[in-house]
């Protein structure tokens, strides 16, 4: 169970971020709960990083409870050529860690300030085969499930949402009727939402475990939510095994010296965190790198 004191010190920034996902009815997926459901499920996967920011980003994912997005299969070839999802990419990491969520396509997962990952009810419903949580009405049905677990949640969430409607120009009467939430009230709402969500996940432990294990052991690509052509697995307690530097992305075909500088910068940035070897080559070699390490492309 999450403790209220764990939420309070992070004040406004944390509560605003988390409340955004509570407001939209998202589901928090935490290592503590998923370990109870899945056990320590090891996974070998791949994670593409932007070579310019790798020196700062890679240390943040090593051995942390904060999860990262990885893949083990790619049919479209963008990731298997070294490109990033939202960045230029340039470095493909072979990583090992523990499974938080195992999907068959881009999950659309979102982080909060504490590093927790949140899934839409639509995404989880499709992964584990619960059609009642699919589509636009899925979040409302999920909320009703949480209200059964915690009867105070509905009233708290209603009061929070109505407090957002009050403008500075409104009357004192309206401001008094719908007072702004304090930092403590926001933290309490987040806490109760996460606790209730954890109980919901534990209630459906068997179906979640079965679905995730299937996606881990027999990865395939579906297109329920996206057309990107890769599966997404959220992984924590991550370690970097090998790395592949993609010359096509790091290099400049008209400037050999700049290419060499970029390769050296990228290699020096990740070298302290790679347990195995750092390879370099063209994008055409990434597929081989992935296949040799158990991936499907």
PDB file of C-alpha atoms in Angstrom:
ATOM      1  CA  UNK A   1       0.000   0.000   0.000  1.00  0.00           C
ATOM      2  CA  UNK A   2       1.325   3.403  -0.929  1.00  0.00           C
ATOM      3  CA  UNK A   3       1.898   5.754   2.004  1.00  0.00           C
ATOM      4  CA  UNK A   4       0.580   9.300   2.111  1.00  0.00           C
ATOM      5  CA  UNK A   5       3.949  10.626   3.311  1.00  0.00           C
ATOM      6  CA  UNK A   6       5.515   9.335   0.073  1.00  0.00           C
ATOM      7  CA  UNK A   7       3.350  11.732  -1.897  1.00  0.00           C
ATOM      8  CA  UNK A   8       3.367  14.870   0.222  1.00  0.00           C
ATOM      9  CA  UNK A   9       7.035  15.952  -0.016  1.00  0.00           C
ATOM     10  CA  UNK A  10       6.920  16.260  -3.812  1.00  0.00           C
ATOM     11  CA  UNK A  11       4.268  18.960  -3.500  1.00  0.00           C
ATOM     12  CA  UNK A  12       2.658  20.587  -6.502  1.00  0.00           C
ATOM     13  CA  UNK A  13       4.672  19.192  -9.417  1.00  0.00           C
ATOM     14  CA  UNK A  14       4.113  15.578  -8.433  1.00  0.00           C
ATOM     15  CA  UNK A  15       0.456  15.876  -7.522  1.00  0.00           C
ATOM     16  CA  UNK A  16      -0.410  17.769 -10.682  1.00  0.00           C
ATOM     17  CA  UNK A  17       1.228  15.159 -12.884  1.00  0.00           C
ATOM     18  CA  UNK A  18      -0.305  12.213 -11.079  1.00  0.00           C
ATOM     19  CA  UNK A  19      -3.680  13.896 -10.848  1.00  0.00           C
ATOM     20  CA  UNK A  20      -3.717  14.269 -14.608  1.00  0.00           C
ATOM     21  CA  UNK A  21      -3.801  10.496 -14.963  1.00  0.00           C
ATOM     22  CA  UNK A  22      -6.227  10.057 -12.067  1.00  0.00           C
ATOM     23  CA  UNK A  23      -8.488  12.640 -13.719  1.00  0.00           C
ATOM     24  CA  UNK A  24      -8.491  10.649 -16.978  1.00  0.00           C
ATOM     25  CA  UNK A  25      -9.039   7.338 -15.209  1.00  0.00           C
ATOM     26  CA  UNK A  26      -5.634   5.779 -15.957  1.00  0.00           C
ATOM     27  CA  UNK A  27      -4.270   2.736 -14.130  1.00  0.00           C
ATOM     28  CA  UNK A  28      -0.944   2.935 -12.225  1.00  0.00           C
ATOM     29  CA  UNK A  29       1.353  -0.028 -12.861  1.00  0.00           C
ATOM     30  CA  UNK A  30       3.905  -0.301 -10.068  1.00  0.00           C
ATOM     31  CA  UNK A  31       6.796  -2.775  -9.619  1.00  0.00           C
ATOM     32  CA  UNK A  32       5.635  -3.647  -6.104  1.00  0.00           C
ATOM     33  CA  UNK A  33       2.228  -4.871  -7.244  1.00  0.00           C
ATOM     34  CA  UNK A  34       3.391  -6.432 -10.506  1.00  0.00           C
ATOM     35  CA  UNK A  35       6.011  -8.412  -8.602  1.00  0.00           C
ATOM     36  CA  UNK A  36       3.179  -9.915  -6.550  1.00  0.00           C
ATOM     37  CA  UNK A  37       1.363 -10.800  -9.770  1.00  0.00           C
ATOM     38  CA  UNK A  38       4.240 -11.852 -12.038  1.00  0.00           C
ATOM     39  CA  UNK A  39       7.038 -12.624  -9.613  1.00  0.00           C
ATOM     40  CA  UNK A  40      10.549 -11.600 -10.697  1.00  0.00           C
ATOM     41  CA  UNK A  41      10.047 -12.199 -14.410  1.00  0.00           C
ATOM     42  CA  UNK A  42      13.355 -11.623 -16.214  1.00  0.00           C
ATOM     43  CA  UNK A  43      13.311 -10.393 -19.793  1.00  0.00           C
ATOM     44  CA  UNK A  44      15.905  -9.798 -22.489  1.00  0.00           C
ATOM     45  CA  UNK A  45      14.828  -6.845 -24.620  1.00  0.00           C
ATOM     46  CA  UNK A  46      15.982  -3.788 -26.568  1.00  0.00           C
ATOM     47  CA  UNK A  47      15.837  -0.058 -25.928  1.00  0.00           C
ATOM     48  CA  UNK A  48      16.800   2.690 -28.384  1.00  0.00           C
ATOM     49  CA  UNK A  49      18.216   5.932 -26.999  1.00  0.00           C
ATOM     50  CA  UNK A  50      19.089   9.308 -28.467  1.00  0.00           C
ATOM     51  CA  UNK A  51      22.891   9.301 -28.755  1.00  0.00           C
ATOM     52  CA  UNK A  52      23.128  13.021 -27.921  1.00  0.00           C
ATOM     53  CA  UNK A  53      21.491  12.573 -24.513  1.00  0.00           C
ATOM     54  CA  UNK A  54      22.575   8.997 -23.768  1.00  0.00           C
ATOM     55  CA  UNK A  55      25.223  10.073 -21.250  1.00  0.00           C
ATOM     56  CA  UNK A  56      22.516  11.664 -19.092  1.00  0.00           C
ATOM     57  CA  UNK A  57      19.668   9.255 -19.835  1.00  0.00           C
ATOM     58  CA  UNK A  58      21.314   5.821 -19.512  1.00  0.00           C
ATOM     59  CA  UNK A  59      22.332   6.238 -15.830  1.00  0.00           C
ATOM     60  CA  UNK A  60      18.718   7.037 -14.999  1.00  0.00           C
ATOM     61  CA  UNK A  61      17.508   3.613 -16.136  1.00  0.00           C
ATOM     62  CA  UNK A  62      20.162   1.422 -14.526  1.00  0.00           C
ATOM     63  CA  UNK A  63      18.858  -0.705 -11.636  1.00  0.00           C
ATOM     64  CA  UNK A  64      15.874   1.561 -10.979  1.00  0.00           C
ATOM     65  CA  UNK A  65      12.266   0.829 -10.073  1.00  0.00           C
ATOM     66  CA  UNK A  66      11.472   3.432 -12.703  1.00  0.00           C
ATOM     67  CA  UNK A  67      10.523   1.481 -15.815  1.00  0.00           C
ATOM     68  CA  UNK A  68      11.613   2.004 -19.399  1.00  0.00           C
ATOM     69  CA  UNK A  69       9.921   1.137 -22.675  1.00  0.00           C
ATOM     70  CA  UNK A  70      11.536  -1.778 -24.535  1.00  0.00           C
ATOM     71  CA  UNK A  71      10.736  -4.079 -27.459  1.00  0.00           C
ATOM     72  CA  UNK A  72      11.540  -7.643 -28.513  1.00  0.00           C
ATOM     73  CA  UNK A  73       9.867  -7.687 -31.941  1.00  0.00           C
ATOM     74  CA  UNK A  74       9.639  -5.141 -34.772  1.00  0.00           C
ATOM     75  CA  UNK A  75       7.890  -5.746 -38.099  1.00  0.00           C
ATOM     76  CA  UNK A  76       8.016  -2.222 -39.549  1.00  0.00           C
ATOM     77  CA  UNK A  77      11.754  -1.868 -39.096  1.00  0.00           C
ATOM     78  CA  UNK A  78      12.026   1.652 -37.650  1.00  0.00           C
ATOM     79  CA  UNK A  79      13.350   0.507 -34.284  1.00  0.00           C
ATOM     80  CA  UNK A  80      15.319  -2.278 -35.935  1.00  0.00           C
ATOM     81  CA  UNK A  81      17.198   0.382 -37.928  1.00  0.00           C
ATOM     82  CA  UNK A  82      18.249   2.252 -34.783  1.00  0.00           C
ATOM     83  CA  UNK A  83      15.696   5.064 -34.857  1.00  0.00           C
ATOM     84  CA  UNK A  84      13.949   6.276 -31.699  1.00  0.00           C
ATOM     85  CA  UNK A  85      10.207   6.576 -31.159  1.00  0.00           C
ATOM     86  CA  UNK A  86      10.248  10.276 -30.314  1.00  0.00           C
ATOM     87  CA  UNK A  87      13.974  11.003 -30.815  1.00  0.00           C
ATOM     88  CA  UNK A  88      16.606  10.481 -33.518  1.00  0.00           C
ATOM     89  CA  UNK A  89      17.924   7.382 -31.721  1.00  0.00           C
ATOM     90  CA  UNK A  90      21.370   6.232 -32.779  1.00  0.00           C
ATOM     91  CA  UNK A  91      22.129   3.718 -30.012  1.00  0.00           C
ATOM     92  CA  UNK A  92      20.424   0.336 -29.611  1.00  0.00           C
ATOM     93  CA  UNK A  93      20.831  -1.209 -26.175  1.00  0.00           C
ATOM     94  CA  UNK A  94      20.376  -4.845 -25.297  1.00  0.00           C
ATOM     95  CA  UNK A  95      18.951  -4.753 -21.788  1.00  0.00           C
ATOM     96  CA  UNK A  96      17.907  -7.218 -19.140  1.00  0.00           C
ATOM     97  CA  UNK A  97      15.385  -6.471 -16.449  1.00  0.00           C
ATOM     98  CA  UNK A  98      12.074  -7.458 -14.913  1.00  0.00           C
ATOM     99  CA  UNK A  99       8.703  -7.223 -16.609  1.00  0.00           C
ATOM    100  CA  UNK A 100       6.258  -4.588 -15.442  1.00  0.00           C
ATOM    101  CA  UNK A 101       3.830  -4.737 -18.382  1.00  0.00           C
ATOM    102  CA  UNK A 102       4.024  -6.936 -21.493  1.00  0.00           C
ATOM    103  CA  UNK A 103       2.057  -5.779 -24.511  1.00  0.00           C
ATOM    104  CA  UNK A 104       1.817  -6.694 -28.190  1.00  0.00           C
ATOM    105  CA  UNK A 105       2.137  -3.139 -29.567  1.00  0.00           C
ATOM    106  CA  UNK A 106       2.753   0.437 -28.484  1.00  0.00           C
ATOM    107  CA  UNK A 107       0.996   0.731 -25.121  1.00  0.00           C
ATOM    108  CA  UNK A 108       0.730   4.504 -24.972  1.00  0.00           C
ATOM    109  CA  UNK A 109       1.973   4.308 -21.377  1.00  0.00           C
ATOM    110  CA  UNK A 110       2.678   7.582 -19.586  1.00  0.00           C
ATOM    111  CA  UNK A 111       5.011   8.366 -16.671  1.00  0.00           C
ATOM    112  CA  UNK A 112       4.413  10.603 -13.686  1.00  0.00           C
ATOM    113  CA  UNK A 113       6.874  12.613 -11.621  1.00  0.00           C
ATOM    114  CA  UNK A 114       7.638   9.644  -9.344  1.00  0.00           C
ATOM    115  CA  UNK A 115       8.527   7.374 -12.265  1.00  0.00           C
ATOM    116  CA  UNK A 116       5.331   5.321 -12.090  1.00  0.00           C
ATOM    117  CA  UNK A 117       3.846   4.177 -15.387  1.00  0.00           C
ATOM    118  CA  UNK A 118       0.148   4.606 -16.109  1.00  0.00           C
ATOM    119  CA  UNK A 119      -1.967   2.762 -18.694  1.00  0.00           C
ATOM    120  CA  UNK A 120      -5.309   3.726 -20.144  1.00  0.00           C
ATOM    121  CA  UNK A 121      -8.121   1.323 -19.335  1.00  0.00           C
ATOM    122  CA  UNK A 122      -8.518   0.792 -23.074  1.00  0.00           C
ATOM    123  CA  UNK A 123      -4.927  -0.464 -23.373  1.00  0.00           C
ATOM    124  CA  UNK A 124      -5.114  -2.809 -20.380  1.00  0.00           C
ATOM    125  CA  UNK A 125      -8.544  -4.081 -21.446  1.00  0.00           C
ATOM    126  CA  UNK A 126      -7.207  -5.055 -24.868  1.00  0.00           C
ATOM    127  CA  UNK A 127      -4.045  -6.675 -23.497  1.00  0.00           C
ATOM    128  CA  UNK A 128      -5.768  -8.893 -20.941  1.00  0.00           C
ATOM    129  CA  UNK A 129      -9.005  -9.474 -22.858  1.00  0.00           C
ATOM    130  CA  UNK A 130     -11.497  -7.447 -20.826  1.00  0.00           C
ATOM    131  CA  UNK A 131     -13.763  -5.835 -23.445  1.00  0.00           C
ATOM    132  CA  UNK A 132     -15.737  -3.937 -20.821  1.00  0.00           C
ATOM    133  CA  UNK A 133     -12.787  -1.583 -20.385  1.00  0.00           C
ATOM    134  CA  UNK A 134     -12.253  -0.935 -24.094  1.00  0.00           C
ATOM    135  CA  UNK A 135     -13.307   2.213 -25.875  1.00  0.00           C
ATOM    136  CA  UNK A 136     -14.403   5.613 -24.633  1.00  0.00           C
ATOM    137  CA  UNK A 137     -16.670   4.243 -21.911  1.00  0.00           C
ATOM    138  CA  UNK A 138     -13.999   1.943 -20.504  1.00  0.00           C
ATOM    139  CA  UNK A 139     -12.571   4.457 -18.056  1.00  0.00           C
ATOM    140  CA  UNK A 140     -15.998   5.125 -16.567  1.00  0.00           C
ATOM    141  CA  UNK A 141     -16.549   1.412 -16.024  1.00  0.00           C
ATOM    142  CA  UNK A 142     -13.118   1.137 -14.440  1.00  0.00           C
ATOM    143  CA  UNK A 143     -13.903   4.033 -12.124  1.00  0.00           C
ATOM    144  CA  UNK A 144     -17.078   2.262 -11.000  1.00  0.00           C
ATOM    145  CA  UNK A 145     -14.966  -0.786 -10.131  1.00  0.00           C
ATOM    146  CA  UNK A 146     -12.697   1.388  -7.990  1.00  0.00           C
ATOM    147  CA  UNK A 147     -15.689   3.060  -6.316  1.00  0.00           C
ATOM    148  CA  UNK A 148     -16.776  -0.402  -5.139  1.00  0.00           C
ATOM    149  CA  UNK A 149     -13.350  -0.872  -3.556  1.00  0.00           C
ATOM    150  CA  UNK A 150     -13.136   2.615  -2.022  1.00  0.00           C
ATOM    151  CA  UNK A 151     -16.520   4.279  -1.503  1.00  0.00           C
ATOM    152  CA  UNK A 152     -14.963   7.670  -0.760  1.00  0.00           C
ATOM    153  CA  UNK A 153     -13.189   7.915  -4.098  1.00  0.00           C
ATOM    154  CA  UNK A 154     -16.201   8.978  -6.173  1.00  0.00           C
ATOM    155  CA  UNK A 155     -17.031  11.898  -3.911  1.00  0.00           C
ATOM    156  CA  UNK A 156     -13.379  12.991  -3.695  1.00  0.00           C
ATOM    157  CA  UNK A 157     -12.913  12.885  -7.459  1.00  0.00           C
ATOM    158  CA  UNK A 158     -16.181  14.772  -8.043  1.00  0.00           C
ATOM    159  CA  UNK A 159     -15.165  17.510  -5.639  1.00  0.00           C
ATOM    160  CA  UNK A 160     -11.742  17.791  -7.229  1.00  0.00           C
ATOM    161  CA  UNK A 161     -13.168  18.084 -10.753  1.00  0.00           C
ATOM    162  CA  UNK A 162     -15.785  20.654  -9.767  1.00  0.00           C
ATOM    163  CA  UNK A 163     -13.132  22.709  -7.958  1.00  0.00           C
ATOM    164  CA  UNK A 164     -11.337  23.095 -11.297  1.00  0.00           C
ATOM    165  CA  UNK A 165     -14.378  24.802 -12.815  1.00  0.00           C
ATOM    166  CA  UNK A 166     -14.275  27.767 -10.433  1.00  0.00           C
ATOM    167  CA  UNK A 167     -12.666  30.854 -11.983  1.00  0.00           C
ATOM    168  CA  UNK A 168     -11.083  33.823 -10.136  1.00  0.00           C
ATOM    169  CA  UNK A 169     -13.935  36.012 -11.368  1.00  0.00           C
ATOM    170  CA  UNK A 170     -16.629  33.778  -9.844  1.00  0.00           C
ATOM    171  CA  UNK A 171     -18.588  34.843  -6.792  1.00  0.00           C
ATOM    172  CA  UNK A 172     -17.390  34.206  -3.256  1.00  0.00           C
ATOM    173  CA  UNK A 173     -20.411  31.978  -2.837  1.00  0.00           C
ATOM    174  CA  UNK A 174     -19.271  29.663  -5.638  1.00  0.00           C
ATOM    175  CA  UNK A 175     -15.680  29.718  -4.409  1.00  0.00           C
ATOM    176  CA  UNK A 176     -16.834  28.682  -0.964  1.00  0.00           C
ATOM    177  CA  UNK A 177     -19.096  25.989  -2.376  1.00  0.00           C
ATOM    178  CA  UNK A 178     -16.316  24.517  -4.544  1.00  0.00           C
ATOM    179  CA  UNK A 179     -13.055  25.297  -2.711  1.00  0.00           C
ATOM    180  CA  UNK A 180      -9.696  24.599  -4.305  1.00  0.00           C
ATOM    181  CA  UNK A 181      -7.994  21.369  -3.345  1.00  0.00           C
ATOM    182  CA  UNK A 182      -5.012  21.704  -1.035  1.00  0.00           C
ATOM    183  CA  UNK A 183      -1.776  19.831  -1.639  1.00  0.00           C
ATOM    184  CA  UNK A 184      -2.711  17.401   1.125  1.00  0.00           C
ATOM    185  CA  UNK A 185      -6.137  16.716  -0.411  1.00  0.00           C
ATOM    186  CA  UNK A 186      -4.539  16.067  -3.803  1.00  0.00           C
ATOM    187  CA  UNK A 187      -2.059  13.651  -2.232  1.00  0.00           C
ATOM    188  CA  UNK A 188      -4.891  11.826  -0.458  1.00  0.00           C
ATOM    189  CA  UNK A 189      -6.824  11.484  -3.712  1.00  0.00           C
ATOM    190  CA  UNK A 190      -3.766  10.085  -5.521  1.00  0.00           C
ATOM    191  CA  UNK A 191      -3.068   7.691  -2.655  1.00  0.00           C
ATOM    192  CA  UNK A 192      -6.597   6.318  -2.544  1.00  0.00           C
ATOM    193  CA  UNK A 193      -6.725   5.974  -6.328  1.00  0.00           C
ATOM    194  CA  UNK A 194      -3.462   4.030  -6.448  1.00  0.00           C
ATOM    195  CA  UNK A 195      -4.421   1.812  -3.494  1.00  0.00           C
ATOM    196  CA  UNK A 196      -7.799   0.994  -5.059  1.00  0.00           C
ATOM    197  CA  UNK A 197      -6.190   0.339  -8.459  1.00  0.00           C
ATOM    198  CA  UNK A 198      -3.669  -2.026  -6.859  1.00  0.00           C
ATOM    199  CA  UNK A 199      -6.494  -3.990  -5.252  1.00  0.00           C
ATOM    200  CA  UNK A 200      -8.260  -4.169  -8.618  1.00  0.00           C
ATOM    201  CA  UNK A 201      -5.112  -5.537 -10.277  1.00  0.00           C
ATOM    202  CA  UNK A 202      -4.611  -8.118  -7.529  1.00  0.00           C
ATOM    203  CA  UNK A 203      -8.250  -9.180  -7.911  1.00  0.00           C
ATOM    204  CA  UNK A 204      -7.544 -10.003 -11.563  1.00  0.00           C
ATOM    205  CA  UNK A 205      -4.115 -11.472 -10.891  1.00  0.00           C
ATOM    206  CA  UNK A 206      -4.656 -14.717 -12.818  1.00  0.00           C
ATOM    207  CA  UNK A 207      -5.828 -13.204 -16.101  1.00  0.00           C
ATOM    208  CA  UNK A 208      -3.126 -10.494 -16.017  1.00  0.00           C
ATOM    209  CA  UNK A 209      -0.373 -13.009 -15.320  1.00  0.00           C
ATOM    210  CA  UNK A 210      -1.573 -15.321 -18.084  1.00  0.00           C
ATOM    211  CA  UNK A 211      -1.744 -12.515 -20.662  1.00  0.00           C
ATOM    212  CA  UNK A 212       1.609 -10.996 -19.766  1.00  0.00           C
ATOM    213  CA  UNK A 213       3.385 -14.356 -19.698  1.00  0.00           C
ATOM    214  CA  UNK A 214       1.983 -15.129 -23.144  1.00  0.00           C
ATOM    215  CA  UNK A 215       3.330 -11.842 -24.489  1.00  0.00           C
ATOM    216  CA  UNK A 216       6.732 -12.469 -22.908  1.00  0.00           C
ATOM    217  CA  UNK A 217       7.150 -16.040 -24.138  1.00  0.00           C
ATOM    218  CA  UNK A 218       5.541 -15.686 -27.567  1.00  0.00           C
ATOM    219  CA  UNK A 219       5.791 -12.055 -28.650  1.00  0.00           C
ATOM    220  CA  UNK A 220       3.627 -11.006 -31.558  1.00  0.00           C
ATOM    221  CA  UNK A 221       2.515  -7.735 -33.077  1.00  0.00           C
ATOM    222  CA  UNK A 222      -1.089  -6.547 -33.001  1.00  0.00           C
ATOM    223  CA  UNK A 223      -2.643  -3.313 -34.257  1.00  0.00           C
ATOM    224  CA  UNK A 224      -5.463  -2.711 -31.773  1.00  0.00           C
ATOM    225  CA  UNK A 225      -4.104   0.647 -30.672  1.00  0.00           C
ATOM    226  CA  UNK A 226      -1.309   1.544 -33.098  1.00  0.00           C
ATOM    227  CA  UNK A 227       0.248   0.743 -36.475  1.00  0.00           C
ATOM    228  CA  UNK A 228       3.858   1.151 -35.361  1.00  0.00           C
ATOM    229  CA  UNK A 229       4.740  -2.505 -35.808  1.00  0.00           C
ATOM    230  CA  UNK A 230       6.533  -3.317 -32.567  1.00  0.00           C
ATOM    231  CA  UNK A 231       5.628  -4.768 -29.204  1.00  0.00           C
ATOM    232  CA  UNK A 232       6.209  -2.776 -26.036  1.00  0.00           C
ATOM    233  CA  UNK A 233       7.358  -4.165 -22.716  1.00  0.00           C
ATOM    234  CA  UNK A 234       7.825  -1.962 -19.681  1.00  0.00           C
ATOM    235  CA  UNK A 235      10.916  -3.145 -17.826  1.00  0.00           C
ATOM    236  CA  UNK A 236      12.478  -2.135 -14.496  1.00  0.00           C
ATOM    237  CA  UNK A 237      15.648  -3.074 -12.571  1.00  0.00           C
ATOM    238  CA  UNK A 238      17.369  -2.645 -15.916  1.00  0.00           C
ATOM    239  CA  UNK A 239      20.943  -3.560 -16.797  1.00  0.00           C
ATOM    240  CA  UNK A 240      22.631  -2.816 -20.129  1.00  0.00           C
ATOM    241  CA  UNK A 241      24.355  -5.840 -21.668  1.00  0.00           C
ATOM    242  CA  UNK A 242      25.562  -4.831 -25.145  1.00  0.00           C
ATOM    243  CA  UNK A 243      25.192  -1.703 -27.283  1.00  0.00           C
ATOM    244  CA  UNK A 244      25.200  -0.932 -30.999  1.00  0.00           C
ATOM    245  CA  UNK A 245      26.127   2.515 -32.367  1.00  0.00           C
ATOM    246  CA  UNK A 246      24.376   3.283 -35.663  1.00  0.00           C
ATOM    247  CA  UNK A 247      26.741   5.162 -37.974  1.00  0.00           C
ATOM    248  CA  UNK A 248      23.927   6.215 -40.336  1.00  0.00           C
ATOM    249  CA  UNK A 249      22.380   8.256 -37.510  1.00  0.00           C
ATOM    250  CA  UNK A 250      25.491   9.444 -35.686  1.00  0.00           C
ATOM    251  CA  UNK A 251      27.567  10.132 -38.761  1.00  0.00           C
ATOM    252  CA  UNK A 252      27.873  12.745 -41.471  1.00  0.00           C
ATOM    253  CA  UNK A 253      28.640  11.344 -44.912  1.00  0.00           C
ATOM    254  CA  UNK A 254      30.437  14.529 -45.896  1.00  0.00           C
ATOM    255  CA  UNK A 255      32.516  14.878 -42.748  1.00  0.00           C
ATOM    256  CA  UNK A 256      34.568  11.868 -41.651  1.00  0.00           C
ATOM    257  CA  UNK A 257      36.137  13.653 -38.683  1.00  0.00           C
ATOM    258  CA  UNK A 258      32.751  14.728 -37.323  1.00  0.00           C
ATOM    259  CA  UNK A 259      31.502  11.160 -37.651  1.00  0.00           C
ATOM    260  CA  UNK A 260      34.469   9.901 -35.642  1.00  0.00           C
ATOM    261  CA  UNK A 261      33.899  12.570 -32.972  1.00  0.00           C
ATOM    262  CA  UNK A 262      30.233  11.650 -32.678  1.00  0.00           C
ATOM    263  CA  UNK A 263      31.022   7.953 -32.383  1.00  0.00           C
ATOM    264  CA  UNK A 264      33.600   8.640 -29.685  1.00  0.00           C
ATOM    265  CA  UNK A 265      31.173  10.917 -27.799  1.00  0.00           C
ATOM    266  CA  UNK A 266      28.451   8.296 -27.914  1.00  0.00           C
ATOM    267  CA  UNK A 267      30.779   5.482 -26.886  1.00  0.00           C
ATOM    268  CA  UNK A 268      32.324   7.445 -24.008  1.00  0.00           C
ATOM    269  CA  UNK A 269      28.837   8.393 -22.787  1.00  0.00           C
ATOM    270  CA  UNK A 270      27.582   4.827 -22.395  1.00  0.00           C
ATOM    271  CA  UNK A 271      30.796   2.867 -21.761  1.00  0.00           C
ATOM    272  CA  UNK A 272      30.595   2.970 -17.914  1.00  0.00           C
ATOM    273  CA  UNK A 273      27.135   1.377 -18.007  1.00  0.00           C
ATOM    274  CA  UNK A 274      27.590  -1.395 -20.591  1.00  0.00           C
ATOM    275  CA  UNK A 275      28.451  -4.766 -19.069  1.00  0.00           C
ATOM    276  CA  UNK A 276      29.305  -6.412 -22.384  1.00  0.00           C
ATOM    277  CA  UNK A 277      30.559  -4.933 -25.634  1.00  0.00           C
ATOM    278  CA  UNK A 278      29.900  -1.792 -27.642  1.00  0.00           C
ATOM    279  CA  UNK A 279      29.579  -2.442 -31.359  1.00  0.00           C
ATOM    280  CA  UNK A 280      29.300   0.044 -34.194  1.00  0.00           C
ATOM    281  CA  UNK A 281      28.063  -0.345 -37.749  1.00  0.00           C
ATOM    282  CA  UNK A 282      25.477   0.738 -40.248  1.00  0.00           C
ATOM    283  CA  UNK A 283      21.712   0.546 -39.770  1.00  0.00           C
ATOM    284  CA  UNK A 284      21.574  -2.606 -41.882  1.00  0.00           C
ATOM    285  CA  UNK A 285      23.472  -4.415 -39.131  1.00  0.00           C
ATOM    286  CA  UNK A 286      21.011  -3.611 -36.324  1.00  0.00           C
ATOM    287  CA  UNK A 287      18.671  -6.447 -37.302  1.00  0.00           C
ATOM    288  CA  UNK A 288      21.479  -8.963 -36.985  1.00  0.00           C
ATOM    289  CA  UNK A 289      22.447  -7.477 -33.619  1.00  0.00           C
ATOM    290  CA  UNK A 290      18.855  -7.905 -32.394  1.00  0.00           C
ATOM    291  CA  UNK A 291      18.340 -11.400 -33.861  1.00  0.00           C
ATOM    292  CA  UNK A 292      21.560 -12.742 -32.335  1.00  0.00           C
ATOM    293  CA  UNK A 293      20.270 -11.658 -28.926  1.00  0.00           C
ATOM    294  CA  UNK A 294      16.838 -13.249 -29.168  1.00  0.00           C
ATOM    295  CA  UNK A 295      14.795 -10.477 -30.776  1.00  0.00           C
ATOM    296  CA  UNK A 296      12.422 -10.869 -33.736  1.00  0.00           C
ATOM    297  CA  UNK A 297      12.613  -8.507 -36.706  1.00  0.00           C
TER     298      UNK A 297
END
